[in-house]
CSV table of C-alpha atoms in Angstrom, one decimal:
chain,number,residue,atom,x,y,z
A,779,UNK,CA,-0.4,2.7,-24.9
A,780,UNK,CA,2.2,0.4,-23.4
A,781,UNK,CA,5.0,3.0,-23.6
A,782,UNK,CA,7.1,4.2,-20.7
A,783,UNK,CA,9.5,7.1,-21.3
A,784,UNK,CA,13.0,6.8,-19.9
A,785,UNK,CA,15.3,9.6,-18.9
A,786,UNK,CA,18.8,10.0,-17.5
A,787,UNK,CA,19.0,13.3,-15.8
A,788,UNK,CA,22.5,14.4,-14.7
A,789,UNK,CA,23.7,17.7,-13.3
A,790,UNK,CA,25.2,18.7,-16.7
A,791,UNK,CA,21.9,18.2,-18.5
A,792,UNK,CA,20.0,21.5,-18.7
A,793,UNK,CA,16.3,21.9,-18.3
A,794,UNK,CA,15.6,18.3,-17.3
A,795,UNK,CA,12.8,19.2,-15.0
A,796,UNK,CA,11.2,21.5,-17.6
A,797,UNK,CA,11.3,18.7,-20.2
A,798,UNK,CA,10.2,15.7,-18.1
A,799,UNK,CA,8.1,16.8,-15.2
A,800,UNK,CA,5.3,17.9,-17.5
A,801,UNK,CA,5.6,14.7,-19.4
A,802,UNK,CA,5.6,12.6,-16.2
A,803,UNK,CA,2.3,14.2,-15.2
A,804,UNK,CA,0.7,12.8,-18.3
A,805,UNK,CA,2.7,9.7,-19.2
A,806,UNK,CA,4.7,7.0,-17.3
A,807,UNK,CA,8.3,8.1,-16.9
A,808,UNK,CA,11.2,6.0,-15.5
A,809,UNK,CA,14.2,7.9,-14.3
A,810,UNK,CA,16.5,5.1,-15.5
A,811,UNK,CA,19.7,6.5,-14.1
A,812,UNK,CA,20.9,9.6,-12.3
A,813,UNK,CA,23.7,10.5,-10.0
A,814,UNK,CA,26.5,12.8,-9.0
A,815,UNK,CA,29.7,13.0,-7.1
A,816,UNK,CA,31.1,15.0,-4.1
A,817,UNK,CA,34.2,15.6,-6.1
A,818,UNK,CA,32.2,17.4,-8.8
A,819,UNK,CA,30.1,19.3,-6.2
A,820,UNK,CA,26.8,17.5,-7.0
A,821,UNK,CA,25.4,17.3,-3.5
A,822,UNK,CA,22.7,20.0,-4.0
A,823,UNK,CA,21.7,18.3,-7.3
A,824,UNK,CA,21.4,14.9,-5.5
A,825,UNK,CA,19.2,16.4,-2.8
A,826,UNK,CA,17.1,18.2,-5.3
A,827,UNK,CA,16.7,15.1,-7.3
A,828,UNK,CA,15.5,13.0,-4.4
A,829,UNK,CA,13.0,15.7,-3.5
A,830,UNK,CA,11.8,15.8,-7.1
A,831,UNK,CA,11.5,12.0,-7.4
A,832,UNK,CA,9.5,11.8,-4.3
A,833,UNK,CA,7.3,14.9,-5.0
A,834,UNK,CA,6.3,13.7,-8.4
A,835,UNK,CA,6.2,10.0,-7.4
A,836,UNK,CA,8.6,9.0,-10.2
A,837,UNK,CA,9.9,5.5,-10.5
A,838,UNK,CA,13.7,5.5,-10.5
A,839,UNK,CA,16.9,3.5,-10.4
A,840,UNK,CA,20.4,4.9,-9.7
A,841,UNK,CA,23.7,4.6,-11.5
A,842,UNK,CA,26.2,2.8,-11.0
A,843,UNK,CA,27.1,-0.3,-8.9
A,844,UNK,CA,30.7,-0.5,-10.0
A,845,UNK,CA,33.5,1.4,-8.2
A,846,UNK,CA,35.3,2.5,-11.4
A,847,UNK,CA,32.2,3.6,-13.3
A,848,UNK,CA,30.4,6.7,-12.4
A,849,UNK,CA,28.8,8.3,-10.7
A,850,UNK,CA,29.2,5.2,-8.5
A,851,UNK,CA,27.1,4.0,-5.6
A,852,UNK,CA,30.1,2.2,-4.0
A,853,UNK,CA,33.7,3.3,-3.4
A,854,UNK,CA,35.2,-0.2,-3.6
A,855,UNK,CA,34.4,-3.9,-3.8
A,856,UNK,CA,33.9,-4.0,-0.1
A,857,UNK,CA,30.7,-2.2,-1.0
A,858,UNK,CA,31.5,0.9,1.0
A,859,UNK,CA,28.9,3.4,-0.1
A,860,UNK,CA,30.0,6.6,-1.8
A,861,UNK,CA,28.3,9.8,-0.9
A,862,UNK,CA,25.8,9.2,-3.7
A,863,UNK,CA,25.3,5.6,-2.5
A,864,UNK,CA,24.5,6.8,1.0
A,865,UNK,CA,22.0,9.3,-0.4
A,866,UNK,CA,20.3,6.6,-2.4
A,867,UNK,CA,20.1,4.2,0.6
A,868,UNK,CA,18.7,6.9,2.7
A,869,UNK,CA,16.0,7.7,0.1
A,870,UNK,CA,15.1,4.0,-0.3
A,871,UNK,CA,14.8,3.6,3.5
A,872,UNK,CA,12.3,6.5,3.8
A,873,UNK,CA,8.8,5.3,4.6
A,874,UNK,CA,6.1,5.7,2.0
A,875,UNK,CA,3.0,7.6,3.0
A,876,UNK,CA,0.4,5.2,1.8
A,877,UNK,CA,-2.3,7.9,2.0
A,878,UNK,CA,-0.6,9.7,-0.9
A,879,UNK,CA,-0.6,6.7,-3.3
A,880,UNK,CA,-3.3,6.5,-5.9
A,881,UNK,CA,-4.3,2.9,-5.3
């Protein structure tokens, strides 16, 4: 009771979905940070993660809001979104289907 598991899935971590989706179906899991970069070719990973997060109704945050840490949501201190930042904003702006929620 009163425990939430936290995970940080990144493209270089193998078998994340096998290790945490089954757990998330039984226990609360927070995806505490995740991300990728265009430079490292992580676009498919990013799209697959947003699909997985939505499909399994996982709570999540994204990493990182600093232009020199990574993978970053912003390119500079003018807050120009990186590719990953644009992906996160797009996902946060998608409507929630209230009929799918277990309220």
